[in-house]
Amino acid sequence: MSSTTELKHFIGGTWDSSQAGETLRVINPATGNAMSTVPMASSVEVDLAVRKGLDAFQEWRRTPVTERMQYLFIFRELLEENFEEIARTITRECGKTIVESRGELRRGIENVEVACGMPSLIQGYNNEDVASGIDEHMIRQPLGVVAAITPFNFPGMIPLWFLPYAIAAGNCFILKPSEKVPQTSTWLMQLLEVAALPRGVVQMVHGGKEAVDALIEHPGTRAVSFVGSTRIARYVYAKAAKHGKRVQCQGGANNVAVILEDAEMEMTSEILADSAFGCAGQRCLANSLAVTVGGARDPFTEAMAEASRTRKVGHGLKEDSEMGPVITPESQAMIEKMVGVSEKEGARILVDGRGKTVDGFRNGNWVFPTLMDHVDPDSTLAKTEVFGPVLGLIHTADLDHAIALINSGTYGNMACLFTRSGAAARQFRYEANAGNIGINLGVAAPMPFYPFSGWKDSFFGSLHAQGKHGVEFYTQTKVVIERWPSIWSRKF
Ligand code: NAD
């Protein structure tokens, strides 16, 4: 890619330039250099894609599920063959370290593998003789054309939370990736083209609000999946509902980890440094608040301060970098501002990651690990998703208070507990109001055969991404009741 590379939409199996002509530059967050330009779709391109999808659906839904899967097997092999180049693309456009990029791509591929089980996953159920001589069946049928709108922070994995399930279930799928990271999804489309997936089964339109609105409003789209900030998730959820669409929207987060006195401190601080500062804190499963209970306070604070100071920040393509830049200069400014606000509201800065740079990459969007102590549970920092490498410490007397603090928050993506006590772990699992729980784990990311189970303001809808939830989301149930009277016996 070079700054002159013009990315294109992928519509009906053809690489299309924007009709509207509006483009944005795709910037490497570590260098500040433009890598390519991305076209912003208008309702014209979206309409074309939906119509191509509707055409393709006629054949695709009739293609046996065992044949549909074959394309996914090939796609999986192509992802493996091009694994390193795709991971490098993720790092270049998103900034995260190459190790993190490999990790997210691996999880994406696992979703393709799980969707290859569609012949079993899509099965319905049946009863004979619900009344004498009458049988009843439930079968699952695809919806038609479905769309997914994805965020910047996992350009390889998040499209694959949806795409493989949607198409294996017989739908035609349109991806609207984040305009900040469109190169990775271009890779995905290129590989599906090589796999000779029939035209129109998977398409991609680039863009922002206009493209999203057009996808939701189009009478031809049946379902919308969204992952991004809570503000936009709410908007998409309401708009899609208004237009009668099936919808699932994953939003932002502000995850809390609780550290009990009996936790193994060295392991806990290592795991929580990875959780808070991995992907530069730009993970919906990042722990941004750590609540110590009783005597955990001093040893944990010391260990975290050390981990924050020593984390190696650098260009993501350097194998020894442990943390890359944040996505944009605006994001950097917002994170730095939040640290200042938190200090004004009474928190103490133990490790300050503001105003630093990486040698040789002065134009990157660098924020180093930042540790704030004595964060007031009612302060702005405790209530806001910062989405950067900032960890706030809160100290409480007991586990009940720590759980109450989690439950008072508006988000519910994840909560983690560090302890050696099974009883404490059970209480936490039972009482904490979050949809993903980690016990002695800092990033409780569900495997692809489990739902990615956010709650509260972290999720709007009922069926989550991945696994069986994905299959249910992308299929509609049909119940058939049938009687076959025997004309010979005349028995009805
Ligand atoms: P974002 O909300 O800014 O953008 C997400 C998508 O929405 C993008 O495709 C973007 O083009 C589109 N969009 C932006 N503004 C829009 C508007 N006004 N109308 C319609 N569409 C619009 O999110 P982001 O900055 O790309 O990603 C970071 C956010 O995503 C964080 O809040 C993070 O917590 C969240 N996230 C959540 C999960 C989860 O599973 N819950 C996973 C990853 C990221």
PDB file of C-alpha atoms in Angstrom, residues 306-448:
ATOM      1  CA  GLU A 306       6.363  -1.123  38.293  1.00  0.00           C
ATOM      2  CA  ALA A 307       4.495  -2.848  35.427  1.00  0.00           C
ATOM      3  CA  SER A 308       3.274   0.535  34.110  1.00  0.00           C
ATOM      4  CA  ARG A 309       6.717   2.117  34.178  1.00  0.00           C
ATOM      5  CA  THR A 310       8.499  -0.774  32.514  1.00  0.00           C
ATOM      6  CA  ARG A 311       6.080  -1.651  29.688  1.00  0.00           C
ATOM      7  CA  LYS A 312       7.899  -1.245  26.396  1.00  0.00           C
ATOM      8  CA  VAL A 313       6.036   1.112  24.082  1.00  0.00           C
ATOM      9  CA  GLY A 314       6.986   1.128  20.413  1.00  0.00           C
ATOM     10  CA  HIS A 315       6.102   0.514  16.802  1.00  0.00           C
ATOM     11  CA  GLY A 316       3.849  -2.527  16.656  1.00  0.00           C
ATOM     12  CA  LEU A 317       5.935  -4.257  13.990  1.00  0.00           C
ATOM     13  CA  LYS A 318       8.934  -4.460  16.335  1.00  0.00           C
ATOM     14  CA  GLU A 319       8.703  -7.877  17.971  1.00  0.00           C
ATOM     15  CA  ASP A 320       9.809  -6.558  21.368  1.00  0.00           C
ATOM     16  CA  SER A 321       7.155  -3.805  21.553  1.00  0.00           C
ATOM     17  CA  GLU A 322       4.611  -4.504  24.269  1.00  0.00           C
ATOM     18  CA  MET A 323       2.281  -1.653  23.406  1.00  0.00           C
ATOM     19  CA  GLY A 324       1.610   0.440  20.295  1.00  0.00           C
ATOM     20  CA  PRO A 325       0.057   3.877  19.710  1.00  0.00           C
ATOM     21  CA  VAL A 326      -3.603   4.865  20.015  1.00  0.00           C
ATOM     22  CA  ILE A 327      -5.636   5.184  16.859  1.00  0.00           C
ATOM     23  CA  THR A 328      -5.759   8.953  16.152  1.00  0.00           C
ATOM     24  CA  PRO A 329      -4.367  12.257  17.454  1.00  0.00           C
ATOM     25  CA  GLU A 330      -7.942  13.097  18.578  1.00  0.00           C
ATOM     26  CA  SER A 331      -8.056   9.914  20.609  1.00  0.00           C
ATOM     27  CA  GLN A 332      -4.659  10.727  22.154  1.00  0.00           C
ATOM     28  CA  ALA A 333      -5.870  14.225  23.085  1.00  0.00           C
ATOM     29  CA  MET A 334      -9.074  12.852  24.616  1.00  0.00           C
ATOM     30  CA  ILE A 335      -7.188  10.301  26.751  1.00  0.00           C
ATOM     31  CA  GLU A 336      -4.703  12.910  27.963  1.00  0.00           C
ATOM     32  CA  LYS A 337      -7.539  15.273  28.785  1.00  0.00           C
ATOM     33  CA  MET A 338      -9.297  12.585  30.839  1.00  0.00           C
ATOM     34  CA  VAL A 339      -6.124  12.079  32.916  1.00  0.00           C
ATOM     35  CA  GLY A 340      -6.099  15.819  33.664  1.00  0.00           C
ATOM     36  CA  VAL A 341      -9.796  15.799  34.568  1.00  0.00           C
ATOM     37  CA  SER A 342      -9.256  12.857  36.880  1.00  0.00           C
ATOM     38  CA  GLU A 343      -6.378  14.612  38.642  1.00  0.00           C
ATOM     39  CA  LYS A 344      -8.516  17.729  39.109  1.00  0.00           C
ATOM     40  CA  GLU A 345     -11.219  15.527  40.613  1.00  0.00           C
ATOM     41  CA  GLY A 346      -8.804  14.284  43.272  1.00  0.00           C
ATOM     42  CA  ALA A 347      -7.008  11.250  41.815  1.00  0.00           C
ATOM     43  CA  ARG A 348      -3.231  10.975  42.177  1.00  0.00           C
ATOM     44  CA  ILE A 349      -1.119  10.271  39.103  1.00  0.00           C
ATOM     45  CA  LEU A 350       1.305   7.482  40.038  1.00  0.00           C
ATOM     46  CA  VAL A 351       2.633   6.911  36.526  1.00  0.00           C
ATOM     47  CA  ASP A 352       2.057   9.611  33.899  1.00  0.00           C
ATOM     48  CA  GLY A 353       2.066   8.446  30.276  1.00  0.00           C
ATOM     49  CA  ARG A 354       1.277  11.828  28.743  1.00  0.00           C
ATOM     50  CA  GLY A 355       3.614  13.896  26.598  1.00  0.00           C
ATOM     51  CA  LYS A 356       5.940  11.028  25.700  1.00  0.00           C
ATOM     52  CA  THR A 357       7.201   9.842  22.351  1.00  0.00           C
ATOM     53  CA  VAL A 358       8.983   6.888  20.752  1.00  0.00           C
ATOM     54  CA  ASP A 359      12.378   7.469  19.156  1.00  0.00           C
ATOM     55  CA  GLY A 360      12.126   7.538  15.395  1.00  0.00           C
ATOM     56  CA  PHE A 361       8.309   7.859  15.441  1.00  0.00           C
ATOM     57  CA  ARG A 362       7.635  11.367  16.661  1.00  0.00           C
ATOM     58  CA  ASN A 363       4.456  11.668  14.619  1.00  0.00           C
ATOM     59  CA  GLY A 364       2.810   8.632  16.233  1.00  0.00           C
ATOM     60  CA  ASN A 365      -0.149   8.928  18.606  1.00  0.00           C
ATOM     61  CA  TRP A 366       1.691   7.851  21.754  1.00  0.00           C
ATOM     62  CA  VAL A 367       0.189   7.604  25.205  1.00  0.00           C
ATOM     63  CA  PHE A 368       2.322   5.541  27.609  1.00  0.00           C
ATOM     64  CA  PRO A 369       0.826   3.447  30.437  1.00  0.00           C
ATOM     65  CA  THR A 370      -0.792   5.676  33.009  1.00  0.00           C
ATOM     66  CA  LEU A 371      -1.727   4.723  36.571  1.00  0.00           C
ATOM     67  CA  MET A 372      -4.128   6.816  38.648  1.00  0.00           C
ATOM     68  CA  ASP A 373      -4.553   6.167  42.368  1.00  0.00           C
ATOM     69  CA  HIS A 374      -7.429   7.032  44.720  1.00  0.00           C
ATOM     70  CA  VAL A 375      -9.960   7.376  41.918  1.00  0.00           C
ATOM     71  CA  ASP A 376     -13.325   8.398  43.330  1.00  0.00           C
ATOM     72  CA  PRO A 377     -15.963   5.821  42.269  1.00  0.00           C
ATOM     73  CA  ASP A 378     -18.263   8.740  41.348  1.00  0.00           C
ATOM     74  CA  SER A 379     -15.635  10.649  39.360  1.00  0.00           C
ATOM     75  CA  THR A 380     -15.570  11.151  35.595  1.00  0.00           C
ATOM     76  CA  LEU A 381     -12.764   8.616  35.101  1.00  0.00           C
ATOM     77  CA  ALA A 382     -14.685   5.918  36.964  1.00  0.00           C
ATOM     78  CA  LYS A 383     -17.810   6.522  34.889  1.00  0.00           C
ATOM     79  CA  THR A 384     -16.332   7.062  31.396  1.00  0.00           C
ATOM     80  CA  GLU A 385     -14.899   4.712  28.801  1.00  0.00           C
ATOM     81  CA  VAL A 386     -11.465   6.273  28.219  1.00  0.00           C
ATOM     82  CA  PHE A 387     -10.364   3.681  25.622  1.00  0.00           C
ATOM     83  CA  GLY A 388      -6.668   4.236  26.233  1.00  0.00           C
ATOM     84  CA  PRO A 389      -3.846   2.840  28.410  1.00  0.00           C
ATOM     85  CA  VAL A 390      -5.104   4.318  31.677  1.00  0.00           C
ATOM     86  CA  LEU A 391      -5.797   2.246  34.785  1.00  0.00           C
ATOM     87  CA  GLY A 392      -7.580   3.779  37.777  1.00  0.00           C
ATOM     88  CA  LEU A 393      -7.162   2.323  41.276  1.00  0.00           C
ATOM     89  CA  ILE A 394      -9.963   2.300  43.842  1.00  0.00           C
ATOM     90  CA  HIS A 395      -9.576   0.821  47.325  1.00  0.00           C
ATOM     91  CA  THR A 396     -12.400  -0.838  49.284  1.00  0.00           C
ATOM     92  CA  ALA A 397     -12.838  -2.725  52.527  1.00  0.00           C
ATOM     93  CA  ASP A 398     -14.550  -5.897  51.315  1.00  0.00           C
ATOM     94  CA  LEU A 399     -15.814  -7.893  48.362  1.00  0.00           C
ATOM     95  CA  ASP A 400     -19.443  -6.804  48.895  1.00  0.00           C
ATOM     96  CA  HIS A 401     -18.439  -3.169  48.362  1.00  0.00           C
ATOM     97  CA  ALA A 402     -16.399  -4.070  45.291  1.00  0.00           C
ATOM     98  CA  ILE A 403     -19.332  -5.944  43.731  1.00  0.00           C
ATOM     99  CA  ALA A 404     -21.697  -3.070  44.590  1.00  0.00           C
ATOM    100  CA  LEU A 405     -19.318  -0.719  42.799  1.00  0.00           C
ATOM    101  CA  ILE A 406     -19.370  -2.906  39.674  1.00  0.00           C
ATOM    102  CA  ASN A 407     -23.137  -3.135  39.779  1.00  0.00           C
ATOM    103  CA  SER A 408     -23.562   0.627  40.138  1.00  0.00           C
ATOM    104  CA  GLY A 409     -21.844   1.198  36.761  1.00  0.00           C
ATOM    105  CA  THR A 410     -23.780   1.660  33.554  1.00  0.00           C
ATOM    106  CA  TYR A 411     -21.651  -0.753  31.497  1.00  0.00           C
ATOM    107  CA  GLY A 412     -21.636  -4.530  31.865  1.00  0.00           C
ATOM    108  CA  ASN A 413     -19.190  -5.994  29.380  1.00  0.00           C
ATOM    109  CA  MET A 414     -16.823  -7.798  31.755  1.00  0.00           C
ATOM    110  CA  ALA A 415     -15.801  -8.055  35.402  1.00  0.00           C
ATOM    111  CA  CYS A 416     -12.794  -9.951  36.784  1.00  0.00           C
ATOM    112  CA  LEU A 417     -11.804 -11.277  40.188  1.00  0.00           C
ATOM    113  CA  PHE A 418      -8.353 -12.286  41.418  1.00  0.00           C
ATOM    114  CA  THR A 419      -8.344 -14.634  44.386  1.00  0.00           C
ATOM    115  CA  ARG A 420      -7.495 -18.119  45.661  1.00  0.00           C
ATOM    116  CA  SER A 421     -10.908 -18.475  47.322  1.00  0.00           C
ATOM    117  CA  GLY A 422     -13.525 -20.608  45.606  1.00  0.00           C
ATOM    118  CA  ALA A 423     -16.247 -19.142  47.806  1.00  0.00           C
ATOM    119  CA  ALA A 424     -15.330 -15.582  46.827  1.00  0.00           C
ATOM    120  CA  ALA A 425     -15.177 -16.616  43.175  1.00  0.00           C
ATOM    121  CA  ARG A 426     -18.634 -18.145  43.386  1.00  0.00           C
ATOM    122  CA  GLN A 427     -20.110 -15.045  45.047  1.00  0.00           C
ATOM    123  CA  PHE A 428     -18.523 -12.872  42.366  1.00  0.00           C
ATOM    124  CA  ARG A 429     -19.723 -15.017  39.472  1.00  0.00           C
ATOM    125  CA  TYR A 430     -23.200 -15.072  40.985  1.00  0.00           C
ATOM    126  CA  GLU A 431     -23.614 -11.410  41.917  1.00  0.00           C
ATOM    127  CA  ALA A 432     -21.531  -9.281  39.520  1.00  0.00           C
ATOM    128  CA  ASN A 433     -23.716  -7.665  36.865  1.00  0.00           C
ATOM    129  CA  ALA A 434     -21.580  -8.180  33.788  1.00  0.00           C
ATOM    130  CA  GLY A 435     -22.051 -10.585  30.916  1.00  0.00           C
ATOM    131  CA  ASN A 436     -18.467 -11.879  30.729  1.00  0.00           C
ATOM    132  CA  ILE A 437     -16.740 -12.885  33.970  1.00  0.00           C
ATOM    133  CA  GLY A 438     -13.042 -13.628  34.456  1.00  0.00           C
ATOM    134  CA  ILE A 439     -11.718 -15.475  37.489  1.00  0.00           C
ATOM    135  CA  ASN A 440      -7.945 -14.977  37.662  1.00  0.00           C
ATOM    136  CA  LEU A 441      -8.186 -13.814  34.052  1.00  0.00           C
ATOM    137  CA  GLY A 442      -7.853 -10.230  32.819  1.00  0.00           C
ATOM    138  CA  VAL A 443      -9.444 -10.460  29.371  1.00  0.00           C
ATOM    139  CA  ALA A 444     -12.378 -12.834  29.616  1.00  0.00           C
ATOM    140  CA  ALA A 445     -12.951 -13.100  25.870  1.00  0.00           C
ATOM    141  CA  PRO A 446     -15.436 -15.892  25.145  1.00  0.00           C
ATOM    142  CA  MET A 447     -14.293 -18.602  22.745  1.00  0.00           C
ATOM    143  CA  PRO A 448     -16.195 -18.559  19.419  1.00  0.00           C
TER     144      PRO A 448
END
